[in-house]
PDB file of C-alpha atoms in Angstrom:
ATOM      1  CA  MET A   1      12.796 -30.055  -1.443  1.00 45.00           C
ATOM      2  CA  CYS A   2      13.410 -27.921  -4.503  1.00 45.00           C
ATOM      3  CA  SER A   3      10.994 -26.901  -7.519  1.00 45.00           C
ATOM      4  CA  ASN A   4      11.122 -29.338 -10.512  1.00 44.00           C
ATOM      5  CA  SER A   5      12.441 -26.097 -12.359  1.00 43.00           C
ATOM      6  CA  SER A   6      15.563 -26.080  -9.637  1.00 42.00           C
ATOM      7  CA  SER A   7      16.361 -29.648  -9.601  1.00 42.00           C
ATOM      8  CA  SER A   8      18.072 -30.175 -12.547  1.00 40.00           C
ATOM      9  CA  HIS A   9      20.284 -27.589 -11.650  1.00 39.00           C
ATOM     10  CA  THR A  10      21.852 -28.724  -8.813  1.00 41.00           C
ATOM     11  CA  SER A  11      24.745 -30.165 -10.039  1.00 41.00           C
ATOM     12  CA  GLY A  12      26.911 -27.624  -9.353  1.00 43.00           C
ATOM     13  CA  LYS A  13      27.984 -27.061 -12.945  1.00 61.00           C
ATOM     14  CA  HIS A  14      25.787 -24.248 -13.515  1.00 78.00           C
ATOM     15  CA  PRO A  15      27.224 -21.090 -13.596  1.00 87.00           C
ATOM     16  CA  ILE A  16      24.358 -19.785 -11.225  1.00 92.00           C
ATOM     17  CA  HIS A  17      25.638 -22.028  -8.160  1.00 94.00           C
ATOM     18  CA  GLN A  18      29.060 -20.337  -8.150  1.00 94.00           C
ATOM     19  CA  HIS A  19      28.060 -17.504  -8.364  1.00 95.00           C
ATOM     20  CA  LEU A  20      26.070 -17.811  -5.490  1.00 96.00           C
ATOM     21  CA  ARG A  21      28.329 -19.406  -3.641  1.00 96.00           C
ATOM     22  CA  GLU A  22      30.848 -16.881  -4.251  1.00 96.00           C
ATOM     23  CA  LEU A  23      28.164 -13.855  -2.867  1.00 96.00           C
ATOM     24  CA  LEU A  24      27.896 -15.662  -0.092  1.00 97.00           C
ATOM     25  CA  GLU A  25      31.051 -16.668   0.597  1.00 97.00           C
ATOM     26  CA  THR A  26      32.135 -12.818   0.300  1.00 97.00           C
ATOM     27  CA  ALA A  27      29.591 -11.737   3.039  1.00 96.00           C
ATOM     28  CA  ARG A  28      30.200 -13.970   5.538  1.00 96.00           C
ATOM     29  CA  ALA A  29      33.673 -12.858   5.548  1.00 96.00           C
ATOM     30  CA  HIS A  30      32.388  -9.594   6.624  1.00 96.00           C
ATOM     31  CA  PRO A  31      31.367  -9.440  10.651  1.00 94.00           C
ATOM     32  CA  PRO A  32      27.553  -9.508  11.494  1.00 92.00           C
ATOM     33  CA  ASN A  33      25.802  -6.226  11.399  1.00 90.00           C
ATOM     34  CA  SER A  34      28.478  -4.951   9.237  1.00 95.00           C
ATOM     35  CA  LEU A  35      27.352  -2.631   6.060  1.00 96.00           C
ATOM     36  CA  LEU A  36      29.382  -5.306   3.801  1.00 96.00           C
ATOM     37  CA  ARG A  37      28.191  -7.936   4.843  1.00 95.00           C
ATOM     38  CA  ARG A  38      24.312  -6.594   4.017  1.00 94.00           C
ATOM     39  CA  LYS A  39      25.455  -5.118   0.662  1.00 96.00           C
ATOM     40  CA  TYR A  40      26.695  -8.968  -0.377  1.00 96.00           C
ATOM     41  CA  LEU A  41      23.797 -10.412   1.406  1.00 95.00           C
ATOM     42  CA  ASN A  42      21.194  -8.286  -0.074  1.00 95.00           C
ATOM     43  CA  GLN A  43      22.988  -9.272  -3.818  1.00 96.00           C
ATOM     44  CA  LEU A  44      22.599 -12.458  -2.264  1.00 96.00           C
ATOM     45  CA  ILE A  45      19.038 -12.333  -2.352  1.00 95.00           C
ATOM     46  CA  LEU A  46      18.524 -10.727  -5.280  1.00 95.00           C
ATOM     47  CA  ALA A  47      20.640 -13.122  -7.079  1.00 96.00           C
ATOM     48  CA  ILE A  48      18.396 -15.676  -5.871  1.00 95.00           C
ATOM     49  CA  GLN A  49      15.270 -14.233  -7.004  1.00 93.00           C
ATOM     50  CA  LYS A  50      16.284 -13.328 -10.619  1.00 93.00           C
ATOM     51  CA  SER A  51      17.286 -17.118 -10.891  1.00 92.00           C
ATOM     52  CA  ASN A  52      13.556 -18.017 -11.294  1.00 91.00           C
ATOM     53  CA  ARG A  53      14.973 -21.209  -9.489  1.00 93.00           C
ATOM     54  CA  LEU A  54      13.676 -20.977  -5.841  1.00 94.00           C
ATOM     55  CA  TYR A  55      10.812 -23.445  -4.622  1.00 94.00           C
ATOM     56  CA  ARG A  56       7.030 -22.135  -5.077  1.00 89.00           C
ATOM     57  CA  GLY A  57       5.199 -25.278  -3.217  1.00 82.00           C
ATOM     58  CA  GLY A  58       1.654 -24.355  -4.650  1.00 78.00           C
ATOM     59  CA  ALA A  59       1.140 -22.113  -2.162  1.00 78.00           C
ATOM     60  CA  SER A  60      -0.749 -18.859  -2.083  1.00 75.00           C
ATOM     61  CA  PRO A  61       0.652 -15.651  -2.857  1.00 80.00           C
ATOM     62  CA  GLU A  62      -0.144 -13.954   0.477  1.00 77.00           C
ATOM     63  CA  HIS A  63       0.618 -17.874   2.246  1.00 82.00           C
ATOM     64  CA  TYR A  64       4.255 -17.843  -0.163  1.00 89.00           C
ATOM     65  CA  GLN A  65       5.493 -14.242   0.749  1.00 90.00           C
ATOM     66  CA  GLU A  66       5.087 -15.131   4.281  1.00 90.00           C
ATOM     67  CA  ALA A  67       7.119 -17.673   3.743  1.00 93.00           C
ATOM     68  CA  LEU A  68       9.949 -16.105   1.620  1.00 95.00           C
ATOM     69  CA  SER A  69       9.774 -13.538   4.658  1.00 95.00           C
ATOM     70  CA  MET A  70      11.036 -16.584   6.875  1.00 96.00           C
ATOM     71  CA  THR A  71      13.865 -17.753   4.916  1.00 96.00           C
ATOM     72  CA  TRP A  72      15.133 -14.541   4.160  1.00 96.00           C
ATOM     73  CA  LEU A  73      15.705 -13.803   7.829  1.00 95.00           C
ATOM     74  CA  TYR A  74      16.637 -17.466   7.940  1.00 96.00           C
ATOM     75  CA  VAL A  75      19.425 -17.000   5.683  1.00 96.00           C
ATOM     76  CA  VAL A  76      20.811 -13.926   7.211  1.00 94.00           C
ATOM     77  CA  ARG A  77      20.663 -15.277  11.297  1.00 94.00           C
ATOM     78  CA  SER A  78      22.079 -18.569   9.968  1.00 95.00           C
ATOM     79  CA  LEU A  79      24.769 -17.498   7.160  1.00 94.00           C
ATOM     80  CA  ASP A  80      27.637 -19.007   8.744  1.00 95.00           C
ATOM     81  CA  LYS A  81      26.188 -22.067   9.244  1.00 94.00           C
ATOM     82  CA  TYR A  82      26.075 -22.676   5.630  1.00 96.00           C
ATOM     83  CA  ASP A  83      28.006 -26.045   4.780  1.00 95.00           C
ATOM     84  CA  PRO A  84      28.753 -26.067   1.156  1.00 94.00           C
ATOM     85  CA  SER A  85      29.895 -29.752   0.939  1.00 93.00           C
ATOM     86  CA  ARG A  86      26.637 -30.710   1.919  1.00 94.00           C
ATOM     87  CA  ALA A  87      24.582 -28.491  -0.890  1.00 94.00           C
ATOM     88  CA  GLU A  88      24.565 -25.895  -3.080  1.00 95.00           C
ATOM     89  CA  VAL A  89      23.030 -22.554  -1.698  1.00 96.00           C
ATOM     90  CA  LEU A  90      19.728 -23.104  -3.689  1.00 95.00           C
ATOM     91  CA  THR A  91      19.055 -26.318  -2.484  1.00 96.00           C
ATOM     92  CA  TRP A  92      20.069 -25.225   0.790  1.00 97.00           C
ATOM     93  CA  ILE A  93      17.689 -22.646   0.704  1.00 97.00           C
ATOM     94  CA  ASN A  94      14.898 -24.174  -1.477  1.00 96.00           C
ATOM     95  CA  PHE A  95      14.867 -26.883   1.635  1.00 96.00           C
ATOM     96  CA  ARG A  96      14.028 -24.110   4.379  1.00 96.00           C
ATOM     97  CA  LEU A  97      11.236 -22.476   2.094  1.00 96.00           C
ATOM     98  CA  SER A  98       9.525 -25.524   2.133  1.00 95.00           C
ATOM     99  CA  LYS A  99       9.467 -25.794   5.652  1.00 95.00           C
ATOM    100  CA  ASP A 100       8.656 -22.515   6.284  1.00 94.00           C
ATOM    101  CA  ILE A 101       5.653 -22.483   3.395  1.00 92.00           C
ATOM    102  CA  LYS A 102       4.526 -25.939   5.516  1.00 90.00           C
ATOM    103  CA  THR A 103       4.785 -24.109   8.375  1.00 90.00           C
ATOM    104  CA  VAL A 104       3.174 -20.529   7.896  1.00 86.00           C
ATOM    105  CA  GLN A 105      -0.029 -23.702   5.740  1.00 80.00           C
ATOM    106  CA  ILE A 106      -0.615 -25.212   9.100  1.00 80.00           C
ATOM    107  CA  LYS A 107      -1.392 -22.117  11.445  1.00 80.00           C
ATOM    108  CA  ALA A 108      -3.266 -20.670   8.356  1.00 73.00           C
ATOM    109  CA  THR A 109      -5.282 -23.780   8.711  1.00 68.00           C
ATOM    110  CA  LYS A 110      -5.250 -23.711  12.800  1.00 70.00           C
ATOM    111  CA  GLU A 111      -6.799 -19.818  12.773  1.00 68.00           C
ATOM    112  CA  ALA A 112      -8.971 -20.314  10.144  1.00 65.00           C
ATOM    113  CA  LYS A 113     -10.503 -23.205  11.410  1.00 64.00           C
ATOM    114  CA  ARG A 114     -10.475 -21.418  15.236  1.00 66.00           C
ATOM    115  CA  ARG A 115     -12.522 -18.988  13.598  1.00 64.00           C
ATOM    116  CA  LEU A 116     -15.089 -20.779  12.187  1.00 64.00           C
ATOM    117  CA  ASN A 117     -15.054 -23.175  15.039  1.00 62.00           C
ATOM    118  CA  TRP A 118     -15.494 -20.534  17.662  1.00 56.00           C
ATOM    119  CA  VAL A 119     -18.853 -18.986  15.495  1.00 54.00           C
ATOM    120  CA  THR A 120     -20.088 -22.413  14.427  1.00 53.00           C
ATOM    121  CA  ALA A 121     -20.294 -24.318  17.542  1.00 51.00           C
ATOM    122  CA  GLU A 122     -20.396 -23.599  21.298  1.00 45.00           C
ATOM    123  CA  ASP A 123     -18.653 -27.373  22.163  1.00 42.00           C
ATOM    124  CA  GLU A 124     -15.202 -26.702  19.395  1.00 42.00           C
ATOM    125  CA  SER A 125     -15.274 -31.075  19.792  1.00 43.00           C
ATOM    126  CA  ARG A 126     -18.331 -31.583  18.114  1.00 44.00           C
ATOM    127  CA  SER A 127     -17.790 -28.335  15.543  1.00 45.00           C
ATOM    128  CA  PRO A 128     -17.974 -29.844  11.950  1.00 44.00           C
ATOM    129  CA  VAL A 129     -15.248 -27.774  10.710  1.00 47.00           C
ATOM    130  CA  ASP A 130     -13.119 -29.887  13.714  1.00 49.00           C
ATOM    131  CA  ARG A 131     -13.856 -33.148  11.091  1.00 46.00           C
ATOM    132  CA  LEU A 132     -12.209 -31.436   7.780  1.00 48.00           C
ATOM    133  CA  PRO A 133      -9.749 -33.472   6.438  1.00 47.00           C
ATOM    134  CA  ALA A 134      -6.417 -31.960   7.136  1.00 47.00           C
ATOM    135  CA  ARG A 135      -5.393 -31.612   3.349  1.00 43.00           C
ATOM    136  CA  GLN A 136      -8.409 -28.733   3.659  1.00 50.00           C
ATOM    137  CA  ASP A 137      -5.991 -26.041   4.244  1.00 56.00           C
ATOM    138  CA  ALA A 138      -6.956 -22.142   5.239  1.00 59.00           C
ATOM    139  CA  GLN A 139      -7.215 -20.720   2.210  1.00 64.00           C
ATOM    140  CA  TRP A 140      -9.733 -23.811   0.801  1.00 72.00           C
ATOM    141  CA  VAL A 141     -11.539 -22.697   3.993  1.00 74.00           C
ATOM    142  CA  LEU A 142     -12.228 -19.373   2.944  1.00 75.00           C
ATOM    143  CA  THR A 143     -11.980 -20.093  -0.738  1.00 79.00           C
ATOM    144  CA  GLN A 144     -15.099 -22.048   0.401  1.00 83.00           C
ATOM    145  CA  LEU A 145     -16.398 -19.056   2.505  1.00 84.00           C
ATOM    146  CA  ASN A 146     -16.017 -15.728  -0.076  1.00 84.00           C
ATOM    147  CA  GLN A 147     -17.890 -18.581  -2.575  1.00 88.00           C
ATOM    148  CA  TRP A 148     -20.625 -18.906  -0.031  1.00 90.00           C
ATOM    149  CA  LEU A 149     -20.757 -15.217   0.741  1.00 90.00           C
ATOM    150  CA  GLN A 150     -21.372 -14.729  -3.078  1.00 88.00           C
ATOM    151  CA  ASN A 151     -23.964 -17.599  -3.588  1.00 89.00           C
ATOM    152  CA  SER A 152     -25.703 -16.408  -0.483  1.00 87.00           C
ATOM    153  CA  SER A 153     -25.581 -12.486  -1.169  1.00 85.00           C
ATOM    154  CA  ASP A 154     -29.385 -11.831  -1.345  1.00 91.00           C
ATOM    155  CA  GLU A 155     -30.335 -14.381   1.807  1.00 91.00           C
ATOM    156  CA  LEU A 156     -27.676 -12.917   4.168  1.00 94.00           C
ATOM    157  CA  ILE A 157     -28.518  -9.015   3.226  1.00 95.00           C
ATOM    158  CA  SER A 158     -32.095 -10.137   3.946  1.00 95.00           C
ATOM    159  CA  LEU A 159     -31.103 -10.768   7.160  1.00 96.00           C
ATOM    160  CA  HIS A 160     -30.162  -7.687   9.001  1.00 96.00           C
ATOM    161  CA  VAL A 161     -31.025  -5.546  12.328  1.00 96.00           C
ATOM    162  CA  ARG A 162     -34.314  -4.059  12.686  1.00 94.00           C
ATOM    163  CA  GLY A 163     -34.384  -0.743  11.272  1.00 95.00           C
ATOM    164  CA  ARG A 164     -30.922  -1.083  10.040  1.00 95.00           C
ATOM    165  CA  PRO A 165     -30.632  -2.995   6.429  1.00 94.00           C
ATOM    166  CA  ASP A 166     -26.636  -1.677   6.010  1.00 94.00           C
ATOM    167  CA  LEU A 167     -25.635  -4.155   9.277  1.00 95.00           C
ATOM    168  CA  HIS A 168     -26.952  -7.042   7.934  1.00 96.00           C
ATOM    169  CA  CYS A 169     -25.521 -10.677   8.043  1.00 95.00           C
ATOM    170  CA  ARG A 170     -22.819 -10.446   5.110  1.00 94.00           C
ATOM    171  CA  GLN A 171     -21.280  -7.355   6.276  1.00 93.00           C
ATOM    172  CA  MET A 172     -21.405  -8.503   9.623  1.00 93.00           C
ATOM    173  CA  ILE A 173     -19.852 -11.945   8.802  1.00 89.00           C
ATOM    174  CA  GLU A 174     -17.256 -10.081   6.793  1.00 87.00           C
ATOM    175  CA  TRP A 175     -16.118  -7.300   9.402  1.00 87.00           C
ATOM    176  CA  HIS A 176     -16.673 -10.117  12.395  1.00 84.00           C
ATOM    177  CA  LEU A 177     -15.358 -12.742  10.920  1.00 81.00           C
ATOM    178  CA  LEU A 178     -12.802 -11.878   8.145  1.00 77.00           C
ATOM    179  CA  ALA A 179     -11.861  -8.676   9.506  1.00 74.00           C
ATOM    180  CA  GLY A 180     -11.971  -9.603  13.501  1.00 75.00           C
ATOM    181  CA  ASP A 181     -13.331  -6.240  14.114  1.00 81.00           C
ATOM    182  CA  THR A 182     -14.751  -6.803  17.758  1.00 88.00           C
ATOM    183  CA  PHE A 183     -18.406  -5.837  18.585  1.00 91.00           C
ATOM    184  CA  GLN A 184     -17.657  -2.801  20.450  1.00 92.00           C
ATOM    185  CA  THR A 185     -15.586  -1.961  17.322  1.00 91.00           C
ATOM    186  CA  ILE A 186     -18.565  -1.985  15.159  1.00 93.00           C
ATOM    187  CA  ALA A 187     -20.749  -0.279  16.924  1.00 94.00           C
ATOM    188  CA  ALA A 188     -18.722   2.687  17.770  1.00 94.00           C
ATOM    189  CA  ARG A 189     -18.026   2.800  14.015  1.00 92.00           C
ATOM    190  CA  GLU A 190     -21.864   2.701  12.738  1.00 95.00           C
ATOM    191  CA  ASN A 191     -23.740   4.049  15.683  1.00 95.00           C
ATOM    192  CA  SER A 192     -25.190   0.710  16.978  1.00 95.00           C
ATOM    193  CA  PRO A 193     -25.618  -0.272  20.280  1.00 95.00           C
ATOM    194  CA  THR A 194     -22.966  -3.457  21.364  1.00 94.00           C
ATOM    195  CA  SER A 195     -25.546  -5.768  22.756  1.00 94.00           C
ATOM    196  CA  THR A 196     -28.204  -5.266  19.599  1.00 95.00           C
ATOM    197  CA  LEU A 197     -25.107  -6.681  17.460  1.00 95.00           C
ATOM    198  CA  SER A 198     -24.403  -9.372  19.506  1.00 92.00           C
ATOM    199  CA  SER A 199     -27.898 -10.662  19.734  1.00 93.00           C
ATOM    200  CA  PHE A 200     -28.166 -10.151  16.388  1.00 95.00           C
ATOM    201  CA  TRP A 201     -25.166 -11.654  15.816  1.00 92.00           C
ATOM    202  CA  TYR A 202     -25.880 -15.111  17.704  1.00 89.00           C
ATOM    203  CA  LYS A 203     -29.483 -15.520  16.646  1.00 92.00           C
ATOM    204  CA  LYS A 204     -29.744 -14.651  12.720  1.00 93.00           C
ATOM    205  CA  CYS A 205     -25.815 -14.992  11.847  1.00 91.00           C
ATOM    206  CA  VAL A 206     -24.387 -17.949  13.858  1.00 87.00           C
ATOM    207  CA  PRO A 207     -26.827 -20.429  12.332  1.00 89.00           C
ATOM    208  CA  GLN A 208     -25.950 -19.442   8.712  1.00 90.00           C
ATOM    209  CA  LEU A 209     -22.399 -20.058   9.221  1.00 86.00           C
ATOM    210  CA  GLN A 210     -23.428 -23.132  11.157  1.00 82.00           C
ATOM    211  CA  GLU A 211     -25.196 -24.617   7.843  1.00 84.00           C
ATOM    212  CA  PHE A 212     -22.174 -23.853   6.065  1.00 84.00           C
ATOM    213  CA  SER A 213     -19.597 -25.192   7.704  1.00 77.00           C
ATOM    214  CA  SER A 214     -22.032 -28.271   8.115  1.00 75.00           C
ATOM    215  CA  ASN A 215     -21.979 -28.138   4.366  1.00 75.00           C
ATOM    216  CA  LEU A 216     -18.270 -28.421   4.045  1.00 68.00           C
ATOM    217  CA  LEU A 217     -18.333 -32.091   5.294  1.00 58.00           C
TER     218      LEU A 217
END
């Protein structure tokens, strides 16, 4: 799959295709892991990036960069498998990039749902997050969560550990859910008993997250 900007340049007539093919053939003419292969591989990757013909796919910047790194690794490992009779270099790479973007988005979606399921339901099969449509990817869920944290800031800040107004639900959600810090880590950092933080989390913060996840449907 290719972006619209590149689909009209796959006939092989544009000079970029010949240039990329020459760089690729020159690179794989040298032994794997050799300095010369690396040199021409770097030139190939740089030329592709400058061509402005890489598939975009609508992914978030973070997901796109992760997928792009996977694609470059694939190119390095699969250079000798490229068949110029089947596709142009850009077509070959863009097809792989589209697959890697999907892989990253699926992984991120599962992770976002896992984290929310973990704090919103004892039985994950009944979690409201589990019933989210598949199209709601991790970026959408996290965007909604961040908006909710902003919109509900006053209410979440009002819910805090007794005697510690700095340890409120909004802060705990950012640390424990979004950053993945354990209660032990937070307790040591903030000089508060682990049991106190754990009790506060489940009694005050989890009900707020349950309400948030229910409203996502």
